[in-house]
Tab-separated table of C-alpha atoms in Angstrom:
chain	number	residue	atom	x	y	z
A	1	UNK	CA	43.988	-66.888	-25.534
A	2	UNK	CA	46.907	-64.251	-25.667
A	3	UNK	CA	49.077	-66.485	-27.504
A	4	UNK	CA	46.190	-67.415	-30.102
A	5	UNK	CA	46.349	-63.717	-30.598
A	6	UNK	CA	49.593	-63.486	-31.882
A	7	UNK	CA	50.561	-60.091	-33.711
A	8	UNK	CA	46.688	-59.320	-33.575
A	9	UNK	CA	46.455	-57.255	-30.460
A	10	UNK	CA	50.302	-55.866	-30.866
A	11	UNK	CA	52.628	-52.611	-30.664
A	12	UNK	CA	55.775	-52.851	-33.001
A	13	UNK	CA	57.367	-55.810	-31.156
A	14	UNK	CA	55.254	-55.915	-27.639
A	15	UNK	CA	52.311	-58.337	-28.204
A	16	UNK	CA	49.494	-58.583	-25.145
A	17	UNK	CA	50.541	-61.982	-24.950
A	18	UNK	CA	54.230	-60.614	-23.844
A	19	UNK	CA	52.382	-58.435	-20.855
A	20	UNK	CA	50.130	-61.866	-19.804
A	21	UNK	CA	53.131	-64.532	-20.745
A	22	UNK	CA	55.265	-62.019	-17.958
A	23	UNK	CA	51.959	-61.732	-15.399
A	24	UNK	CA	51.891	-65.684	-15.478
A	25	UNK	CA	55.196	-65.758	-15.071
A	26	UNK	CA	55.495	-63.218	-11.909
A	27	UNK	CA	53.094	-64.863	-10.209
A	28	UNK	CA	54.565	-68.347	-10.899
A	29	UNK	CA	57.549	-67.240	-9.279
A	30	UNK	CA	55.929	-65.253	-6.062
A	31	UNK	CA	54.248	-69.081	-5.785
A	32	UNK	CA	50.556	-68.199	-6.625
A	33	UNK	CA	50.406	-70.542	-9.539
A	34	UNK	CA	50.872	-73.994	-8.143
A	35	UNK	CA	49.028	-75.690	-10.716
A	36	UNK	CA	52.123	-75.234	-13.073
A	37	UNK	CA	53.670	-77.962	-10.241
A	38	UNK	CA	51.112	-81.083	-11.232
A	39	UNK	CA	52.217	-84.648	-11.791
A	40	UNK	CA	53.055	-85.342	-15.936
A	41	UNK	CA	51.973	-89.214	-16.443
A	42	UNK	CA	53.891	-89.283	-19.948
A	43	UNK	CA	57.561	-88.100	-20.645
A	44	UNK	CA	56.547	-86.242	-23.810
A	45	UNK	CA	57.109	-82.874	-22.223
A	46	UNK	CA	60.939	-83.554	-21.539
A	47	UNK	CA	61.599	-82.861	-25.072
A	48	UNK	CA	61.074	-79.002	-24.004
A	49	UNK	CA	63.630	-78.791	-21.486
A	50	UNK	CA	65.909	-80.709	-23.741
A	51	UNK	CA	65.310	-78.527	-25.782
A	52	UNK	CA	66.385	-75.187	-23.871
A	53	UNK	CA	69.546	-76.973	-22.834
A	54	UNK	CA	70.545	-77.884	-26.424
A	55	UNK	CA	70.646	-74.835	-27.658
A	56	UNK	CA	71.748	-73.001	-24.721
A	57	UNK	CA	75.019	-75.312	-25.298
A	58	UNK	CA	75.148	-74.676	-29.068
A	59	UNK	CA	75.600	-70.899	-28.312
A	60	UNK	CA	79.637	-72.200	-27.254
A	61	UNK	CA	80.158	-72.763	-31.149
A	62	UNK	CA	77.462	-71.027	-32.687
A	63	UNK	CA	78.550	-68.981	-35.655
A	64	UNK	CA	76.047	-65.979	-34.015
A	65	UNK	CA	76.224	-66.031	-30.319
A	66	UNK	CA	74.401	-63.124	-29.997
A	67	UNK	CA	71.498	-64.891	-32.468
A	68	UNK	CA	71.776	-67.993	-30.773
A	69	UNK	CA	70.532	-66.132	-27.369
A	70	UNK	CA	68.379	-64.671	-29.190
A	71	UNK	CA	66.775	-68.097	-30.483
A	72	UNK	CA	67.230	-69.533	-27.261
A	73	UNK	CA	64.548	-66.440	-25.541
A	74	UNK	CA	62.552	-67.709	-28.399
A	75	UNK	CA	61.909	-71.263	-27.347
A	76	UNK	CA	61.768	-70.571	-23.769
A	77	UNK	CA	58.876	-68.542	-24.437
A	78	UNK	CA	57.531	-71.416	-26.731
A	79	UNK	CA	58.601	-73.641	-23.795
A	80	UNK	CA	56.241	-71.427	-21.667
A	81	UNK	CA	53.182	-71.734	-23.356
A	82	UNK	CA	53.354	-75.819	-23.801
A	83	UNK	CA	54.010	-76.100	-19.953
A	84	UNK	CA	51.197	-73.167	-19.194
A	85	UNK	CA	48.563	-75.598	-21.621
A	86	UNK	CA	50.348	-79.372	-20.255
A	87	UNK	CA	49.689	-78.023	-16.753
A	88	UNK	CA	46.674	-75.983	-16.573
A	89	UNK	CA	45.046	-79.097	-18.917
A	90	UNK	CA	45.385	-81.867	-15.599
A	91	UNK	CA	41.880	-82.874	-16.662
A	92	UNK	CA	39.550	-83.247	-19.659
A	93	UNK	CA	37.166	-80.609	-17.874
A	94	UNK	CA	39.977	-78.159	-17.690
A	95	UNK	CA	41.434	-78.979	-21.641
A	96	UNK	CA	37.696	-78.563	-22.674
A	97	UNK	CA	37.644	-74.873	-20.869
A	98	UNK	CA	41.323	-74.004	-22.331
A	99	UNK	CA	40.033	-75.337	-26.182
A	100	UNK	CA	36.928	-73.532	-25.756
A	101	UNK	CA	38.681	-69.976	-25.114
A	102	UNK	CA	40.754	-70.773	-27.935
A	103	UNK	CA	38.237	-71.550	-30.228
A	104	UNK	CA	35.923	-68.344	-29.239
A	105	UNK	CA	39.362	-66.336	-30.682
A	106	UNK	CA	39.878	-68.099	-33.690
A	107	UNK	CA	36.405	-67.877	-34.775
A	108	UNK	CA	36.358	-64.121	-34.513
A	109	UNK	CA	39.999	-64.328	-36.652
A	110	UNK	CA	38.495	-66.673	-39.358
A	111	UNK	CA	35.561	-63.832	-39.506
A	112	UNK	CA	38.518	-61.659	-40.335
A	113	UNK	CA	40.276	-63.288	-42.753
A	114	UNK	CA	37.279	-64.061	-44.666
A	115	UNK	CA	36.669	-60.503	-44.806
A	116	UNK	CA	40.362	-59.505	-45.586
A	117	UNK	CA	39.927	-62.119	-48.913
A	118	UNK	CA	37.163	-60.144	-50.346
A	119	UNK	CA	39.552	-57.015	-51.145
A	120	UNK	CA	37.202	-54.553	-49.150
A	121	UNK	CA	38.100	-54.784	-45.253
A	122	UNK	CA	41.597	-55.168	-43.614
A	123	UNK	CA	42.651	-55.488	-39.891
A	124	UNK	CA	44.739	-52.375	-38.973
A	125	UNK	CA	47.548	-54.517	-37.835
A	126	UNK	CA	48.110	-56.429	-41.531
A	127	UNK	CA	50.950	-55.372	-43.117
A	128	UNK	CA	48.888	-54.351	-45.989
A	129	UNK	CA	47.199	-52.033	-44.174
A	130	UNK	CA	47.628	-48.322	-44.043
A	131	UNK	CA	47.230	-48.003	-40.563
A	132	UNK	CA	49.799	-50.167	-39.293
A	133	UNK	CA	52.291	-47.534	-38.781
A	134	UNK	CA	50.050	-46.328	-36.088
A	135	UNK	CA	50.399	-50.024	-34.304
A	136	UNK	CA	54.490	-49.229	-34.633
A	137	UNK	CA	55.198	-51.295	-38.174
A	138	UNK	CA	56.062	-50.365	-41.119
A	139	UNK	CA	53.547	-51.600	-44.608
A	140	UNK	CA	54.809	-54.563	-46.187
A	141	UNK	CA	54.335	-53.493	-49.460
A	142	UNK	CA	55.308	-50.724	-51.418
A	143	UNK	CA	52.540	-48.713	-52.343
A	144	UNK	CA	54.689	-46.928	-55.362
A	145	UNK	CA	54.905	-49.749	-57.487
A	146	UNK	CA	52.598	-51.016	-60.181
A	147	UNK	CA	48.666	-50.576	-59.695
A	148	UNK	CA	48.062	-54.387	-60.768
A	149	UNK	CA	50.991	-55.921	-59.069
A	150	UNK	CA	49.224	-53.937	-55.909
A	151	UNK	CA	45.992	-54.948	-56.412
A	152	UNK	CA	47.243	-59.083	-55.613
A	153	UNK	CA	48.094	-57.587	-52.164
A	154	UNK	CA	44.557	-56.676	-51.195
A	155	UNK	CA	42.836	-60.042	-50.808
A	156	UNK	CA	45.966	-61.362	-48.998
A	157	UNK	CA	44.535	-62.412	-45.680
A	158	UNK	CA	46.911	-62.257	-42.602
A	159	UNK	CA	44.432	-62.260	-39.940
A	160	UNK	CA	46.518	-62.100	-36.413
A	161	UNK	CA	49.447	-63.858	-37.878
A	162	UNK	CA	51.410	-60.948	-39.460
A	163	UNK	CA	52.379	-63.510	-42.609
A	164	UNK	CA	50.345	-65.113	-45.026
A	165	UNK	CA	52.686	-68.178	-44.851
A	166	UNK	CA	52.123	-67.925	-40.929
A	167	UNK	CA	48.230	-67.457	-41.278
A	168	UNK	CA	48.501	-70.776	-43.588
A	169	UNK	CA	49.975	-72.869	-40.994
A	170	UNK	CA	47.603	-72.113	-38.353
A	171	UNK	CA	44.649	-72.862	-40.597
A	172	UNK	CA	46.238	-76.603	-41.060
A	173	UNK	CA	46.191	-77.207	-37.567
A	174	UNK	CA	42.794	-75.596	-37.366
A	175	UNK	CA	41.309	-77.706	-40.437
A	176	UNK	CA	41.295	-81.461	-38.792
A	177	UNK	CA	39.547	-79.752	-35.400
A	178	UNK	CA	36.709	-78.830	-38.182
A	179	UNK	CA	37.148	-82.158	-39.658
A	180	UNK	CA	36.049	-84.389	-37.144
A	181	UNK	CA	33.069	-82.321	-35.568
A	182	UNK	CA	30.369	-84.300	-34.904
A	183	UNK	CA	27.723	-81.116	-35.877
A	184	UNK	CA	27.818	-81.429	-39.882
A	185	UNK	CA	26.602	-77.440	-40.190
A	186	UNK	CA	29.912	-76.582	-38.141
A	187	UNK	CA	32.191	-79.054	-40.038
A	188	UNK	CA	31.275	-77.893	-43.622
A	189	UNK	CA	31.161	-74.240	-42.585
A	190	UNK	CA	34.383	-74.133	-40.584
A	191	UNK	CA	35.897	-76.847	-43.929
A	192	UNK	CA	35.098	-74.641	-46.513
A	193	UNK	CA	36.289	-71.328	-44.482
A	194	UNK	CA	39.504	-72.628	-43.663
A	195	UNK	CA	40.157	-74.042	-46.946
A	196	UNK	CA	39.341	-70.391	-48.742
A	197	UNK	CA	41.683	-68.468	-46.368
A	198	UNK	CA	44.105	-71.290	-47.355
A	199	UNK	CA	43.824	-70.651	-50.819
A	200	UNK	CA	43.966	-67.148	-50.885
A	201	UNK	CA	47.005	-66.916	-48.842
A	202	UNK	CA	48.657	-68.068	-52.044
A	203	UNK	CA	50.659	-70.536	-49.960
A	204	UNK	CA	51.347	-73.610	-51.945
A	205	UNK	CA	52.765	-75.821	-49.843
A	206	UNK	CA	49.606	-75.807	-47.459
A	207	UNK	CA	47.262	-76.060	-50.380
A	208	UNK	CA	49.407	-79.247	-51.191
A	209	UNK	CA	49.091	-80.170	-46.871
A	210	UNK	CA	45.431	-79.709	-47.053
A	211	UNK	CA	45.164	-82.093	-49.494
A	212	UNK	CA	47.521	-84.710	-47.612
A	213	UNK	CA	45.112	-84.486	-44.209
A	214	UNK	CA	41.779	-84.390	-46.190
A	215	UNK	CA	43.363	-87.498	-48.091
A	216	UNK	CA	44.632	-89.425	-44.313
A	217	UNK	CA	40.937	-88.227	-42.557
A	218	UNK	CA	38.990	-90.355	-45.516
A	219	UNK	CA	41.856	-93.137	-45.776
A	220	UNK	CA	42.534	-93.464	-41.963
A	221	UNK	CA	39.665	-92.586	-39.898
A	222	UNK	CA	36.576	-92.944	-42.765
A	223	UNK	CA	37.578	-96.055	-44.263
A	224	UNK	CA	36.194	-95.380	-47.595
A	225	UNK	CA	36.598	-97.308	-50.738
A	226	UNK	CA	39.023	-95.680	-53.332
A	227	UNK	CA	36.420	-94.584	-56.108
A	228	UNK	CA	34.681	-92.620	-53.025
A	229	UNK	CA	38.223	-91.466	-51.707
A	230	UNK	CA	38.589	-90.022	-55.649
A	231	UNK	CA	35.432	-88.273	-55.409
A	232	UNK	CA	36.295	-86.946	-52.645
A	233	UNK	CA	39.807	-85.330	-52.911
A	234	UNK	CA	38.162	-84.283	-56.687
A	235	UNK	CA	35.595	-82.311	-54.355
A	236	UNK	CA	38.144	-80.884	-52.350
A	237	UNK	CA	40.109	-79.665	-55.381
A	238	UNK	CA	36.927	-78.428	-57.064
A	239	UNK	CA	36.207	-76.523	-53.994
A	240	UNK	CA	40.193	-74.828	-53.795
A	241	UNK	CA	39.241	-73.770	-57.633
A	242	UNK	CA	35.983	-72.444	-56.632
A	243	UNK	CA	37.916	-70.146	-54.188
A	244	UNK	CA	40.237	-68.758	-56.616
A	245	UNK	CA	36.469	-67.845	-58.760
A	246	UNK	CA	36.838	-70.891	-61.084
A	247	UNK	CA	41.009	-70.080	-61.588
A	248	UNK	CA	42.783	-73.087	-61.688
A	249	UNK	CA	46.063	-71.478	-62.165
A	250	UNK	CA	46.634	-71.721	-58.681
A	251	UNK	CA	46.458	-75.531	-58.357
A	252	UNK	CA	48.552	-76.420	-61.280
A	253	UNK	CA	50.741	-73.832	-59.722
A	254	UNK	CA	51.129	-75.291	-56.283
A	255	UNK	CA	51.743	-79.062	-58.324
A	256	UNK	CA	54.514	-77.628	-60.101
A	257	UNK	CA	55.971	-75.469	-57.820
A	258	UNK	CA	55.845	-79.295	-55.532
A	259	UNK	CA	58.035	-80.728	-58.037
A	260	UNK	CA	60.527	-77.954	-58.532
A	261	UNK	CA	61.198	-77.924	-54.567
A	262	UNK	CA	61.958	-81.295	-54.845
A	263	UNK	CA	63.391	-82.018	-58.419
A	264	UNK	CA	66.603	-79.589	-58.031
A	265	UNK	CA	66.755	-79.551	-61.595
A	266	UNK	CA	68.565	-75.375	-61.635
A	267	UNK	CA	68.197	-73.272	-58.964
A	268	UNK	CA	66.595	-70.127	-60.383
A	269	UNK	CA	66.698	-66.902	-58.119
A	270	UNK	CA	63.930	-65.016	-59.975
A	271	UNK	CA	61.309	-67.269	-58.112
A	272	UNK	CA	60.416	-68.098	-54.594
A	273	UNK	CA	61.182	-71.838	-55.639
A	274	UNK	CA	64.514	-71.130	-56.711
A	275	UNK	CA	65.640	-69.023	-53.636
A	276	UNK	CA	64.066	-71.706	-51.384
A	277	UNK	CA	66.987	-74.138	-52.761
A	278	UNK	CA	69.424	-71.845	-52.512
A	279	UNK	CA	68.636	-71.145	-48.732
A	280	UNK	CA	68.620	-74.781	-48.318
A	281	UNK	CA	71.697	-75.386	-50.091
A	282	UNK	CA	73.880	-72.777	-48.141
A	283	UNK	CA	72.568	-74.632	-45.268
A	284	UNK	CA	73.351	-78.028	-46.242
A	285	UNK	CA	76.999	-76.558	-47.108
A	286	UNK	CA	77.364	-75.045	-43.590
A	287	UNK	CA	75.783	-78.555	-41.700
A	288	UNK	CA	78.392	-80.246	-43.670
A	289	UNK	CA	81.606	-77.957	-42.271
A	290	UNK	CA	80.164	-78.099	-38.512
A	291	UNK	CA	80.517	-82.437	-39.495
A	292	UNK	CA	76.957	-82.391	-38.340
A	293	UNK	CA	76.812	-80.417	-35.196
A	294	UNK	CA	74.940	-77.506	-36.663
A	295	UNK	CA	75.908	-73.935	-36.829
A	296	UNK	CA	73.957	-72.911	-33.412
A	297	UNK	CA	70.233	-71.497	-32.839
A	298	UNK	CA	69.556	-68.640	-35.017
A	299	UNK	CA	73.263	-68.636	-36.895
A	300	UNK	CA	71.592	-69.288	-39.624
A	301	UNK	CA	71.010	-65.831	-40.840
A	302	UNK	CA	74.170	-64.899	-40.451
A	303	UNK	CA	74.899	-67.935	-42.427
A	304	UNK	CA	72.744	-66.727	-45.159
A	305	UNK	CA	74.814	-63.108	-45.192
A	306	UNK	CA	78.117	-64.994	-45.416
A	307	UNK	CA	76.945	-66.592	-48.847
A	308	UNK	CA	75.310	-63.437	-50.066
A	309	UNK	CA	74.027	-65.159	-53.079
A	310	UNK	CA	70.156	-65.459	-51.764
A	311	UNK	CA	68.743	-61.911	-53.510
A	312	UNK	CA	65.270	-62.579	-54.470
A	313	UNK	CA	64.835	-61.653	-58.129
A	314	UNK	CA	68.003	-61.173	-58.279
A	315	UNK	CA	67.917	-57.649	-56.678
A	316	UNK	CA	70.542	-56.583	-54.743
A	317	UNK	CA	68.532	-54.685	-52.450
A	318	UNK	CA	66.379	-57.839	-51.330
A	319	UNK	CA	69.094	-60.516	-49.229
A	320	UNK	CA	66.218	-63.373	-48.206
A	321	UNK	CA	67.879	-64.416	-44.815
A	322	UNK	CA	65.218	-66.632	-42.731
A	323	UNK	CA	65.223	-70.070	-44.289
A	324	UNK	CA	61.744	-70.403	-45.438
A	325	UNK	CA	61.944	-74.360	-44.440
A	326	UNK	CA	61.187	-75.413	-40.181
A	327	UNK	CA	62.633	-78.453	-40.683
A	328	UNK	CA	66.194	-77.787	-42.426
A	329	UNK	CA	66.204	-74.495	-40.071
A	330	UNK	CA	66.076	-76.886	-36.854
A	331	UNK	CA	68.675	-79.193	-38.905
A	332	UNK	CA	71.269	-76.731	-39.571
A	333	UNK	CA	70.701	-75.046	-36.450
A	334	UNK	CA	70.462	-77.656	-34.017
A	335	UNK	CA	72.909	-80.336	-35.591
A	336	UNK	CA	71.660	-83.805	-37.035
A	337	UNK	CA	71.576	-85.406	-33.468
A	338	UNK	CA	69.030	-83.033	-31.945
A	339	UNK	CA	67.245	-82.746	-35.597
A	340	UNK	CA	67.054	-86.642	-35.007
A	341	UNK	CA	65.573	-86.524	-31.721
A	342	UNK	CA	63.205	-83.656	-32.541
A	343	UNK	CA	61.861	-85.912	-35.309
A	344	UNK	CA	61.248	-89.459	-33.502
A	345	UNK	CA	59.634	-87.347	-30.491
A	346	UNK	CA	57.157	-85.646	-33.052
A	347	UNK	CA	56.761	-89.058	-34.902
A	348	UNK	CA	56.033	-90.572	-31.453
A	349	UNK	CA	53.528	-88.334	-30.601
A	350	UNK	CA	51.606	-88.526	-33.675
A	351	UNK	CA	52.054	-92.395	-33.454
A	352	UNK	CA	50.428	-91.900	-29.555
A	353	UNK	CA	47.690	-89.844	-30.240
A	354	UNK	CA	46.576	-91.826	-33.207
A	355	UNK	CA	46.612	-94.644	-30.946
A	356	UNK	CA	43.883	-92.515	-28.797
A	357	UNK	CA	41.832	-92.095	-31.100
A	358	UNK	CA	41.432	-95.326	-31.888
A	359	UNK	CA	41.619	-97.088	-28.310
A	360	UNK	CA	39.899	-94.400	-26.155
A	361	UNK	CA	36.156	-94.717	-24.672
A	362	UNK	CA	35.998	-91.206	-23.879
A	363	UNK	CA	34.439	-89.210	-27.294
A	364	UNK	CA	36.125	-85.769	-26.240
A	365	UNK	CA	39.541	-87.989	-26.152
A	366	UNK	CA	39.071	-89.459	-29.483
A	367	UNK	CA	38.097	-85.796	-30.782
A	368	UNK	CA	41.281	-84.041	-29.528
A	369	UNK	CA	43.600	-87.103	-30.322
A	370	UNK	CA	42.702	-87.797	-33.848
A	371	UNK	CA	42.210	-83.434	-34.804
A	372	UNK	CA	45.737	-82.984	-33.316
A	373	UNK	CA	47.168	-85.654	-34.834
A	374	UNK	CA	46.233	-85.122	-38.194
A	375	UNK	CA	46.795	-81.070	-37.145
A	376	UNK	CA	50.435	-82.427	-36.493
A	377	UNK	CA	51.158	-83.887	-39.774
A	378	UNK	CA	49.151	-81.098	-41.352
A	379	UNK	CA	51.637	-78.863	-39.883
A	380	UNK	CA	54.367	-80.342	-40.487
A	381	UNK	CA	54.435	-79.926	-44.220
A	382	UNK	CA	52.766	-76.356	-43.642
A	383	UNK	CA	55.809	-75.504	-41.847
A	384	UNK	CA	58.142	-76.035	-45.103
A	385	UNK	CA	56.275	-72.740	-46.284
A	386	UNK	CA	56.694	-70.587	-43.466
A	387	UNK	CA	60.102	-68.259	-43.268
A	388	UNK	CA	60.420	-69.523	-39.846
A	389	UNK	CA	58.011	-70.654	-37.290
A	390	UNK	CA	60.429	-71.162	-34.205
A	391	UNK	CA	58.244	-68.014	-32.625
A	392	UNK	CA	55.116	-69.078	-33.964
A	393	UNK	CA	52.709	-69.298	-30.528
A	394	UNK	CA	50.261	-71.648	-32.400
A	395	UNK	CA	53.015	-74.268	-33.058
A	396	UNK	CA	53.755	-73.937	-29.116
A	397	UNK	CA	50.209	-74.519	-28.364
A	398	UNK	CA	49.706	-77.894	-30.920
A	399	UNK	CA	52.591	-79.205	-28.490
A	400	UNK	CA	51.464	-78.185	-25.471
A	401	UNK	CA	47.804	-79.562	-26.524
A	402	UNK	CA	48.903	-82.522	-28.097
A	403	UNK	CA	50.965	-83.339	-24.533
A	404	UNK	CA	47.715	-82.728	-22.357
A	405	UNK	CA	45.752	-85.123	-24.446
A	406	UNK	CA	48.272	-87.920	-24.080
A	407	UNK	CA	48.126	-86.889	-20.293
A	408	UNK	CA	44.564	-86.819	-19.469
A	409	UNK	CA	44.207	-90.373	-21.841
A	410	UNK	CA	47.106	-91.933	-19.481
A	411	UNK	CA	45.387	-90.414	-16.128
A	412	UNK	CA	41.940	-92.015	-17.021
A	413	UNK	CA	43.759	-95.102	-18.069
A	414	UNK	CA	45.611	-95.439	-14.574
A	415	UNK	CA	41.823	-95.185	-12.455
């Protein structure tokens, strides 16, 4: 529950989850937590450990050692949580209990962020929120500058997440669990929810991801004929546009900005697009010196100040370090051999639990397989938005989630 928390129940850099993540972990190693010792019937969880050890290793020739330790605290905690949700999932009785505490939180943070979109309530720990100092931040916005410029801040929903991008993410892996309720009043509420705080986050790329999973729920799992697939993706899109109160500025914004990310046509530092390239550029330029190795866990900020050339607007008071893309971040880091590894065992895994869904007798089964499956891809293009989700709990517990379900499907195979 902690880690669904995130930022939300924080001080400056000590989240609750920190005080229960080090509780678990006491009494794991005073030996009152045996459970964390069960039997794993698939091998997905190896990619964890594998994991640690790369980038322990990559610290030897990391261009930030210091970073790279830094990273490497990161995805041991990450680490943590998937082997605290494989292990304390050993049956579909105790993965029911563990998704039902984790839904009972997100529900109250979906209240929230529904809320935060209207303009009139905010959760004391957003950045946009006056009170944050007293939770040991600092506002992410400067209040001094222009009244209209500040008044796009005030619908910005955060929710526990800190980060709009961040907040974005997590609502694609939450949208396919909605998706494929059985209850129709709970699937079009939780739908349409999700899919405002989406849109009002002002995060393209996951506009342009909930679009992709709506689009593989109706072609994979619905089976619907293509005029009734149209309708459908035109409802979804009518729906975005009803968000934004009948804008669709938004939408043809999120298109475009698609095809900019991916056209490399100029690099233009005055917009997010623009800086995005550059980030990935620099990184591209550094993979290429290391002759595919990577530059080590974390270097790449310091990769980013070497270049200097990645000011947002163009002001030289605003260096954008983090690279803003999950998946060149764990390239450049990690080297093309570990990127290639990372990328089969996530393929696998969504190949597996797709397989589940389709193959299993068991209804809960085919609910988790085929929500975190499609929460996987979902995320996966989410993650392109995000600055960086390598500390990003709900990532952790999609992994850690998606491993129990291939578990428990493999245990009630072998009876």
């Amino acid at each position: 529950m902690s880690a669904t928390l995130s930022v939300g129940v924080s001080y400056g850099k000590i989240y609750l989850f920190h005080l229960a993540f080090g509780f678990v972990f006491f009494l794991f190693i005073l030996g009152y937590l045996p459970n964390l010792k069960c039997s794993k019937p698939s091998v997905y969880h190896k990619m964890m450990p594998l994991m640690v050890c790369w980038f322990t290793l990559s610290i030897i020739w990391s261009w930030d050692r210091w970073a790279s330790l830094l990273y490497v605290l990161y995805i041991l905690v990450g680490v943590g949580i998937v082997f605290i949700a494989v292990n304390y999932s050993k049956n579909l009785g105790q993965q029911e209990k563990m998704f039902g505490a984790i839904v009972s939180v997100f529900i109250i943070e979906l209240v929230a962020c529904l809320l935060e979109c209207t303009g009139h309530f905010r959760l004391p720990i957003s950045p946009y929120s006056i009170y944050s100092p007293y939770f040991g931040r600092e506002m992410g916005v400067d209040t001094s500058i222009e009244e209209s410029i500040l008044a796009t801040y005030w619908n910005l929903p955060c929710g526990f997440e800190w980060n709009p991008n961040n907040l974005a993410a997590k609502m694609l892996i939450a949208l396919p669990f909605f998706l494929f309720l059985k209850n129709s009043w709970w699937r079009w509420c939780g739908l349409l929810s999700v899919l405002l705080v989406v849109v009002f986050t002002g995060s393209r790329g996951a506009v342009i991801a909930s679009l992709v999973v709506l689009s593989l729920y109706f072609i994979i799992y619905v089976k619907l004929n293509h005029l009734l697939l149209l309708y459908s993706l035109l409802g979804a899109t009518v729906s975005l546009c009803v968000a934004r109160f009948l804008d669709f500025h938004f939408l043809t914004e999120a298109i475009l900005g698609l095809l900019a990310y991916v056209s490399w046509d100029s690099i233009n530092h005055s917009d997010s697009i623009g800086l995005r390239q550059q980030l990935i550029l620099n990184g591209f330029r550094s993979l290429k010196s290391t002759y595919g190795l990577g530059i080590g866990g974390g270097a790449d900020l310091k990769m980013q100040q070497i270049y200097n050339n990645t000011y947002y607007g163009n002001h030289a008071d605003n260096l954008i370090l983090s690279m803003h893309n999950f998946w060149v971040e764990l390239l450049v880091n990690g080297g093309a051999i570990f990127f290639l590894l990372f990328v089969v065992w996530y393929l696998m895994m969504i190949h597996k639990l797709h397989y589940i869904s389709k193959h299993s007798y068991d209804n809960r089964l085919q609910y988790f397989a085929s929500s975190s499956c499609l929460a996987l891809i979902g995320f996966s293009l989410a993650a392109i938005s995000a600055s960086s989700v390598i500390y990003f709990f709900p990532m952790w517990l999609l992994f850690g989630f998606s491993i129990a379900t291939i578990n428990n499907y493999l245990r009630m195979e072998a009876k």
